JSON list of C-alpha atoms and ligand atoms in Angstrom, two decimals:
[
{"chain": "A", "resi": 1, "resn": "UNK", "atom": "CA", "xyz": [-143.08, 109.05, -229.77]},
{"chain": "A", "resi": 2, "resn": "UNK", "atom": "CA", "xyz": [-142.01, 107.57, -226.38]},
{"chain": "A", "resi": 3, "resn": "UNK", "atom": "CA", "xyz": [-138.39, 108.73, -226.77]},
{"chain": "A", "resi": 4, "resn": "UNK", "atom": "CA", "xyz": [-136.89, 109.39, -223.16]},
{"chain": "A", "resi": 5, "resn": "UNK", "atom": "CA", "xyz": [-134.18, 112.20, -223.06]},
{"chain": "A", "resi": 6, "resn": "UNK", "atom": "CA", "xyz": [-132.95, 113.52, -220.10]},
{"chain": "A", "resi": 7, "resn": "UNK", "atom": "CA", "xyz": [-132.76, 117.50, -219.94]},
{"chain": "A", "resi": 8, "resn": "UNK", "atom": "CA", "xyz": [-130.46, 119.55, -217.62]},
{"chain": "A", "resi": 9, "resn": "UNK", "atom": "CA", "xyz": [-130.22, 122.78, -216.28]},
{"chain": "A", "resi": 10, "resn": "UNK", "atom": "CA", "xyz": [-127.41, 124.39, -213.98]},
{"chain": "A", "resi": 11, "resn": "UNK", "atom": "CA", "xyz": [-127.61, 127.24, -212.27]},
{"chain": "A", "resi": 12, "resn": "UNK", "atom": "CA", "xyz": [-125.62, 128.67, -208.97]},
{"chain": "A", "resi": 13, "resn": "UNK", "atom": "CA", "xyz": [-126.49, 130.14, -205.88]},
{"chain": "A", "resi": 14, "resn": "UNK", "atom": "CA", "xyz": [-124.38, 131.88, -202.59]},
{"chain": "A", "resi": 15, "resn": "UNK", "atom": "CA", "xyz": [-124.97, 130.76, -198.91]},
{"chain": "A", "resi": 16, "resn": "UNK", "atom": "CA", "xyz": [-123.71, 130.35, -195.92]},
{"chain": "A", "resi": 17, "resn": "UNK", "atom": "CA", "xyz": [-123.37, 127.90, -192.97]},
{"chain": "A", "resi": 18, "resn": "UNK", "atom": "CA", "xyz": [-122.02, 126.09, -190.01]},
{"chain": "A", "resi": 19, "resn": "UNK", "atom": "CA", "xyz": [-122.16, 122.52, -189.58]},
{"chain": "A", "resi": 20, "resn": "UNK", "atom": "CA", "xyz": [-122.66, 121.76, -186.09]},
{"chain": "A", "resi": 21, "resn": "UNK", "atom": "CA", "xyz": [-124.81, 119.45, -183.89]},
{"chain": "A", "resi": 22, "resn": "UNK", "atom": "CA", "xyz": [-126.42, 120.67, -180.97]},
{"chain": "A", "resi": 23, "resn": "UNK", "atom": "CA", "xyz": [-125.92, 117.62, -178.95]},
{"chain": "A", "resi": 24, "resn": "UNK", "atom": "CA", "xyz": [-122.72, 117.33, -179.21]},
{"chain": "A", "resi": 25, "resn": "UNK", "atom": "CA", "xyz": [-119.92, 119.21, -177.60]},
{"chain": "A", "resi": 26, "resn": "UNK", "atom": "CA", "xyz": [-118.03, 122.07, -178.94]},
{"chain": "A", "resi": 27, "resn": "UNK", "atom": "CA", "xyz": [-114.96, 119.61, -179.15]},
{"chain": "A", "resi": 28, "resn": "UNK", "atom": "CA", "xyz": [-116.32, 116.92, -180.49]},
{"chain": "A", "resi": 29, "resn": "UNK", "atom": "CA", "xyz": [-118.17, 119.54, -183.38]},
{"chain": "A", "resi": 30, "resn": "UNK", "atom": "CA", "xyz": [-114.77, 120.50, -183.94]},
{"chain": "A", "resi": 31, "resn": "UNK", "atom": "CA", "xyz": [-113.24, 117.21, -184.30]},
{"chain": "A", "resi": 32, "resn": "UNK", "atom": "CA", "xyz": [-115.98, 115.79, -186.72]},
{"chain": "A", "resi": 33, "resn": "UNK", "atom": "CA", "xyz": [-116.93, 119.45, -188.54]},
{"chain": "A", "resi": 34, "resn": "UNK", "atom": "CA", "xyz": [-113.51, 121.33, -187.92]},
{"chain": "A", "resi": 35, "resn": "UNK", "atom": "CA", "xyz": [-113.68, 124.64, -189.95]},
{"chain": "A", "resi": 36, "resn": "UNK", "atom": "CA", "xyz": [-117.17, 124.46, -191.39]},
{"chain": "A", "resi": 37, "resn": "UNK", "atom": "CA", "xyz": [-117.65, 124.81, -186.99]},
{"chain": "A", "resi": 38, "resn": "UNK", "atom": "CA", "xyz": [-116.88, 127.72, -187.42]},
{"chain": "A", "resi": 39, "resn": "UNK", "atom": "CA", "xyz": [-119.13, 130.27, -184.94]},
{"chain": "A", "resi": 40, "resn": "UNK", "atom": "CA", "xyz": [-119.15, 133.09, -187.03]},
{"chain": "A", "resi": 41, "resn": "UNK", "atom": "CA", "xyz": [-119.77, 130.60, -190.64]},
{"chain": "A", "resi": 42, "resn": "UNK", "atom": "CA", "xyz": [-118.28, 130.15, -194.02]},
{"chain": "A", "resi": 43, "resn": "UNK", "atom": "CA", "xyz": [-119.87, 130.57, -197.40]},
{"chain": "A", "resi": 44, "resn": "UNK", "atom": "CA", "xyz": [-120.12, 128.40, -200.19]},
{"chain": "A", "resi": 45, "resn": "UNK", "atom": "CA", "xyz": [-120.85, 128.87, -204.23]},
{"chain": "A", "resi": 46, "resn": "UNK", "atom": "CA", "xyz": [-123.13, 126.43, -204.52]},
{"chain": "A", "resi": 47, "resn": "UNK", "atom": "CA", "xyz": [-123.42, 125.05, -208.43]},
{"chain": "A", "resi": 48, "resn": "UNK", "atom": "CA", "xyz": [-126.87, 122.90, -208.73]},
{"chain": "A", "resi": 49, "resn": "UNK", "atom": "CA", "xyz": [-127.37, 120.72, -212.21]},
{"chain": "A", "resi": 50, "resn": "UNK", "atom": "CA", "xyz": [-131.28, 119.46, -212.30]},
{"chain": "A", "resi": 51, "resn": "UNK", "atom": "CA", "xyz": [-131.84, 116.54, -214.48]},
{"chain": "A", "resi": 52, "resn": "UNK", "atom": "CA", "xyz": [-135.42, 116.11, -215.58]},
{"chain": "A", "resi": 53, "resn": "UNK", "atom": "CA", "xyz": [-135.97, 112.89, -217.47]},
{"chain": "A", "resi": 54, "resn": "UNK", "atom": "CA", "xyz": [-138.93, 112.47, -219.17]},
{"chain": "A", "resi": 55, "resn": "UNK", "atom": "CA", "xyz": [-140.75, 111.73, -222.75]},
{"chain": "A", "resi": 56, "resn": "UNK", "atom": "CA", "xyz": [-140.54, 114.16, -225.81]},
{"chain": "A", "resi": 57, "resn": "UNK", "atom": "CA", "xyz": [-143.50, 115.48, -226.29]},
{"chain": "A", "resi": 58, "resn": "UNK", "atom": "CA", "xyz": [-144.71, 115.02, -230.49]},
{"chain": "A", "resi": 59, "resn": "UNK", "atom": "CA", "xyz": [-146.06, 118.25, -230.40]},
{"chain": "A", "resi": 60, "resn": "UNK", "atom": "CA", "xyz": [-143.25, 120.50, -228.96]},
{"chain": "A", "resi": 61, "resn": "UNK", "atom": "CA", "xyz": [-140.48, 118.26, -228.91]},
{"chain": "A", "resi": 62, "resn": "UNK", "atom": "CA", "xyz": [-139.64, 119.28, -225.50]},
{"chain": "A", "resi": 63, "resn": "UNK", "atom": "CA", "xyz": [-139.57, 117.35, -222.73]},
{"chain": "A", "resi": 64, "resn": "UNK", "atom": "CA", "xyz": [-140.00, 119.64, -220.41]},
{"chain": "A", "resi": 65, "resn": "UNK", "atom": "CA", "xyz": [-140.06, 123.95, -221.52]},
{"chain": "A", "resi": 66, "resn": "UNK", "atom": "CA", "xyz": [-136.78, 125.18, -220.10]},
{"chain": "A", "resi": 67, "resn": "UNK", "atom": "CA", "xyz": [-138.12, 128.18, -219.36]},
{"chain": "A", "resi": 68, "resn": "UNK", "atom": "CA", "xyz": [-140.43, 126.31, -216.57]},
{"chain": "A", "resi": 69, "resn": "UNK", "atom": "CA", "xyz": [-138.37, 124.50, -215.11]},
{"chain": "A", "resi": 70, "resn": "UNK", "atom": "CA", "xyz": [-135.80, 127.57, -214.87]},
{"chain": "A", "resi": 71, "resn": "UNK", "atom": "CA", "xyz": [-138.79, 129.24, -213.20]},
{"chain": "A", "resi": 72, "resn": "UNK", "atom": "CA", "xyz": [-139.35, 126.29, -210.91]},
{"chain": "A", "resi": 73, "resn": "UNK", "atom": "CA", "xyz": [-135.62, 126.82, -209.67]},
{"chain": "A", "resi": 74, "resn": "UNK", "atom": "CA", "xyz": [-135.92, 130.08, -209.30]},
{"chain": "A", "resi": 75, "resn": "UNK", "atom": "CA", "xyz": [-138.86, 130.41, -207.16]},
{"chain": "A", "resi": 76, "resn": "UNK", "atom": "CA", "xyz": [-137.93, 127.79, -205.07]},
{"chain": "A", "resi": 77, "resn": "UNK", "atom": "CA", "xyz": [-134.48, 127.38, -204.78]},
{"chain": "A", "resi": 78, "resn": "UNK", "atom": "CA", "xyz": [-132.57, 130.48, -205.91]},
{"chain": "A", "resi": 79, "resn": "UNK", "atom": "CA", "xyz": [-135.03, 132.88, -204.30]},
{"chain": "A", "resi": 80, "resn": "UNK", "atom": "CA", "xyz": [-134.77, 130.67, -200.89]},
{"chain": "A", "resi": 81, "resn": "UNK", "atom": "CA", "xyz": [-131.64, 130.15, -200.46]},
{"chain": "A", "resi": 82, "resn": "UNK", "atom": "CA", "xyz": [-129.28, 132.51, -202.45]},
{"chain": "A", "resi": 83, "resn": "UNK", "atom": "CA", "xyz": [-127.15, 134.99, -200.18]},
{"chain": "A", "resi": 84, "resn": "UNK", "atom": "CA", "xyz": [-128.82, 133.31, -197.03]},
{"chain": "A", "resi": 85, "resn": "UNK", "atom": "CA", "xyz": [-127.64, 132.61, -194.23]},
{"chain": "A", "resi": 86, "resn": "UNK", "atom": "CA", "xyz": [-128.68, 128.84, -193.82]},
{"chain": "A", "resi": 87, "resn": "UNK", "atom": "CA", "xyz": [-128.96, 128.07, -190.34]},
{"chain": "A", "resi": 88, "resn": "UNK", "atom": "CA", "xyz": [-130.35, 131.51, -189.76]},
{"chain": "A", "resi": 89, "resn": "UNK", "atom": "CA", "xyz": [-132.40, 132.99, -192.33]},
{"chain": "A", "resi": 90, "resn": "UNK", "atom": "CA", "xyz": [-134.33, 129.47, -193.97]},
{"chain": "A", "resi": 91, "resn": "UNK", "atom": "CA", "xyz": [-136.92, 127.37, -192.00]},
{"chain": "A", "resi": 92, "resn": "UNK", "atom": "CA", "xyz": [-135.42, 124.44, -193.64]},
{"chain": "A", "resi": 93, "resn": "UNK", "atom": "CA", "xyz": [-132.13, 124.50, -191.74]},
{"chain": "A", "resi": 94, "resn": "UNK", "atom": "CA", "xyz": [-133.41, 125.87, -188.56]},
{"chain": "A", "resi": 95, "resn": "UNK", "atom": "CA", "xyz": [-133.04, 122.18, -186.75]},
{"chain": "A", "resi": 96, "resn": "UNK", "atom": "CA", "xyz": [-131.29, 120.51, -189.73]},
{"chain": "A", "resi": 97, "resn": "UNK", "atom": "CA", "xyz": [-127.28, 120.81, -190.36]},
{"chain": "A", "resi": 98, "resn": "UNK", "atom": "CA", "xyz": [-127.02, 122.16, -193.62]},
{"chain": "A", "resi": 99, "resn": "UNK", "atom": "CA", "xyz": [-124.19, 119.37, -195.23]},
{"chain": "A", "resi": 100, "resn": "UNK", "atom": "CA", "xyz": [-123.99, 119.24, -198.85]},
{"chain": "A", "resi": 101, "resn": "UNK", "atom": "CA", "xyz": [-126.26, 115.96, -198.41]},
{"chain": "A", "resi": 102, "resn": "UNK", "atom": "CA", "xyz": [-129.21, 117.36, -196.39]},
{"chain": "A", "resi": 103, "resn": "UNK", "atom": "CA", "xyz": [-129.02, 120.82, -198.99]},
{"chain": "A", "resi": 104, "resn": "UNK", "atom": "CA", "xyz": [-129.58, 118.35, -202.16]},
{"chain": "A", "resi": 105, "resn": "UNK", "atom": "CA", "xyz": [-131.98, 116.56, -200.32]},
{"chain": "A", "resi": 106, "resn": "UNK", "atom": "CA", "xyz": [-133.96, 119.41, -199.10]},
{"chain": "A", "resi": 107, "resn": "UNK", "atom": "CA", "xyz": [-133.68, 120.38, -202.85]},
{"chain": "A", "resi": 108, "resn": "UNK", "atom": "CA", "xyz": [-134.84, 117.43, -204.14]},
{"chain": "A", "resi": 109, "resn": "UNK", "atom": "CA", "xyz": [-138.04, 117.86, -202.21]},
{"chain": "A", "resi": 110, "resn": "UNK", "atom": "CA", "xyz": [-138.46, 121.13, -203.15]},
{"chain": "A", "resi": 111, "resn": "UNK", "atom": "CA", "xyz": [-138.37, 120.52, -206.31]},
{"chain": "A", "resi": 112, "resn": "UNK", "atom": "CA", "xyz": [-140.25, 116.99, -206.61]},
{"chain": "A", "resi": 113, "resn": "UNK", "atom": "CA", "xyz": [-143.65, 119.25, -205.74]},
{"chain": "A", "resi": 114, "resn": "UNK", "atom": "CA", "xyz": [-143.45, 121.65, -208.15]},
{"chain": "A", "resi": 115, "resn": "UNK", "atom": "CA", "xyz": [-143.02, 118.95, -210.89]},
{"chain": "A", "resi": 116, "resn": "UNK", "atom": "CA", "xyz": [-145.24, 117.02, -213.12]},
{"chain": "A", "resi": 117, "resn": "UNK", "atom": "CA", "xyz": [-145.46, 113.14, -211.60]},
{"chain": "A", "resi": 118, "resn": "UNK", "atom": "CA", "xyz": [-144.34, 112.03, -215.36]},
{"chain": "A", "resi": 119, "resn": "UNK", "atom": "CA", "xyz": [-140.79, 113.22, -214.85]},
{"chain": "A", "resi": 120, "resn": "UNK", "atom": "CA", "xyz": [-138.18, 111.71, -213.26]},
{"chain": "A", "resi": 121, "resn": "UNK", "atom": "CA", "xyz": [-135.84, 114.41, -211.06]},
{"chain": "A", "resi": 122, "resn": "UNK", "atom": "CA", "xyz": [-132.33, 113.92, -209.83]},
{"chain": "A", "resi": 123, "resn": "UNK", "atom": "CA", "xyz": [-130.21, 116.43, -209.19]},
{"chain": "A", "resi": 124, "resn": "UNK", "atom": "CA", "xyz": [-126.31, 116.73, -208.53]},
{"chain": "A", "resi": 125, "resn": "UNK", "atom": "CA", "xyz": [-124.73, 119.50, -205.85]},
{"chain": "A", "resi": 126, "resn": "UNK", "atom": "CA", "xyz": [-121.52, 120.73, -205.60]},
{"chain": "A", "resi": 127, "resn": "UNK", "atom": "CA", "xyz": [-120.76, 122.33, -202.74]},
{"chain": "A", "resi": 128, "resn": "UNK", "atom": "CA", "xyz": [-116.76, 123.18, -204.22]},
{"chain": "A", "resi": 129, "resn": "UNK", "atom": "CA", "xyz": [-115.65, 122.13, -207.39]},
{"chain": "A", "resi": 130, "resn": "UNK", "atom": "CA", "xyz": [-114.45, 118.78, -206.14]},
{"chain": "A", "resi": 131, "resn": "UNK", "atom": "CA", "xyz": [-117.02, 118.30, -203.13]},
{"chain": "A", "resi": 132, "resn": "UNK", "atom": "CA", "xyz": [-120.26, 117.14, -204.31]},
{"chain": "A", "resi": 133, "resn": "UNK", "atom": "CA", "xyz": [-123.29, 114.89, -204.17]},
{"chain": "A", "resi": 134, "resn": "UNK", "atom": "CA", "xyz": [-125.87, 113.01, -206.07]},
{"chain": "A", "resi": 135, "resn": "UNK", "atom": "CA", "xyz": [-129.77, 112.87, -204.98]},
{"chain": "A", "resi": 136, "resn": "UNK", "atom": "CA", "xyz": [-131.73, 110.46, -205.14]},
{"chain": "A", "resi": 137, "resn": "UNK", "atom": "CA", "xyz": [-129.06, 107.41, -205.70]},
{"chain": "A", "resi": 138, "resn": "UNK", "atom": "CA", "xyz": [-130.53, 105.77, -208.73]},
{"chain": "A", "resi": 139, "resn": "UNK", "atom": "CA", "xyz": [-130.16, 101.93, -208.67]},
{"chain": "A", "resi": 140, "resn": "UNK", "atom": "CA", "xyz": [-127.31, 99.88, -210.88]},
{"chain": "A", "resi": 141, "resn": "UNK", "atom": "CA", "xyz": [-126.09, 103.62, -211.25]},
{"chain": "A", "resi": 142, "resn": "UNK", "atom": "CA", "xyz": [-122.96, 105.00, -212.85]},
{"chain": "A", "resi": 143, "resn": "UNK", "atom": "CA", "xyz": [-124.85, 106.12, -215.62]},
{"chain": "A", "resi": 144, "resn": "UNK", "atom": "CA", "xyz": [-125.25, 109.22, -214.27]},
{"chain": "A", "resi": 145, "resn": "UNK", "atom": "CA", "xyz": [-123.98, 112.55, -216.03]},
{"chain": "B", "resi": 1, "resn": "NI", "atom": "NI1", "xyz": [-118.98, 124.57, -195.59]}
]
């Protein structure tokens, strides 16, 4: 069977962050960032949907075991990131402004090497309920979820 189904799974994690560019000056962070400038940071509850596309397997009928790719998130993401401290406590953001963008991107990567080639990955980020991003940008796209 060559069916392709894509396969989701959501999950949340805490964090906080300031955006703010180092060569810039503190009024021009404020003009471009304005409150996520803020010295002493903001936190976010981050809600992250993975999409896994790939064939169903004839013998399982999975395309990919949940319970894998739940791990996969877990190790990687959750346990990195959740109740951090961006900018502070993850190598990631040390030199990188942690935007909604660069955090799905970062994710995306993440992600990408802990997964089988045959699977295609995307994954969505919302940063607030109405604030949110889509990585990678898939081609002729509005097909999305
Ligand atoms: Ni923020």
């Amino acid at each position: 069977m060559s069916t392709k189904v894509a396969v989701f799974r959501k999950t949340r994690f805490n964090a906080a962050h300031r955006l703010y560019n180092p060569n810039w000056s503190e009024g021009k962070n404020n003009e471009v960032f304005g409150l996520c400038n803020n010295p002493s940071f903001h936190g976010h509850n981050y809600e992250l949907i993975v999409k896994v596309v790939g064939k169903v397997d004839a013998e399982t009928g999975y395309v990919i075991d949940i319970k894998l790719l739940k791990e996969i998130i877990q190790e990687e993401i959750i346990e990195r990131f959740d109740h951090k401290n961006l900018n502070l406590d993850t190598k990631e953001f040390k030199s990188l402004n942690p935007t909604v963008e660069n955090i799905a991107v970062v994710i995306w990567n993440l992600l990408r090497k802990k997964l089988d080639k045959k699977y295609d990955l995307q994954i969505k980020l919302y940063e607030t309920e109405r604030n949110f991003v889509e990585y990678p940008v898939l081609s002729g796209s509005s097909n999305a979820y």
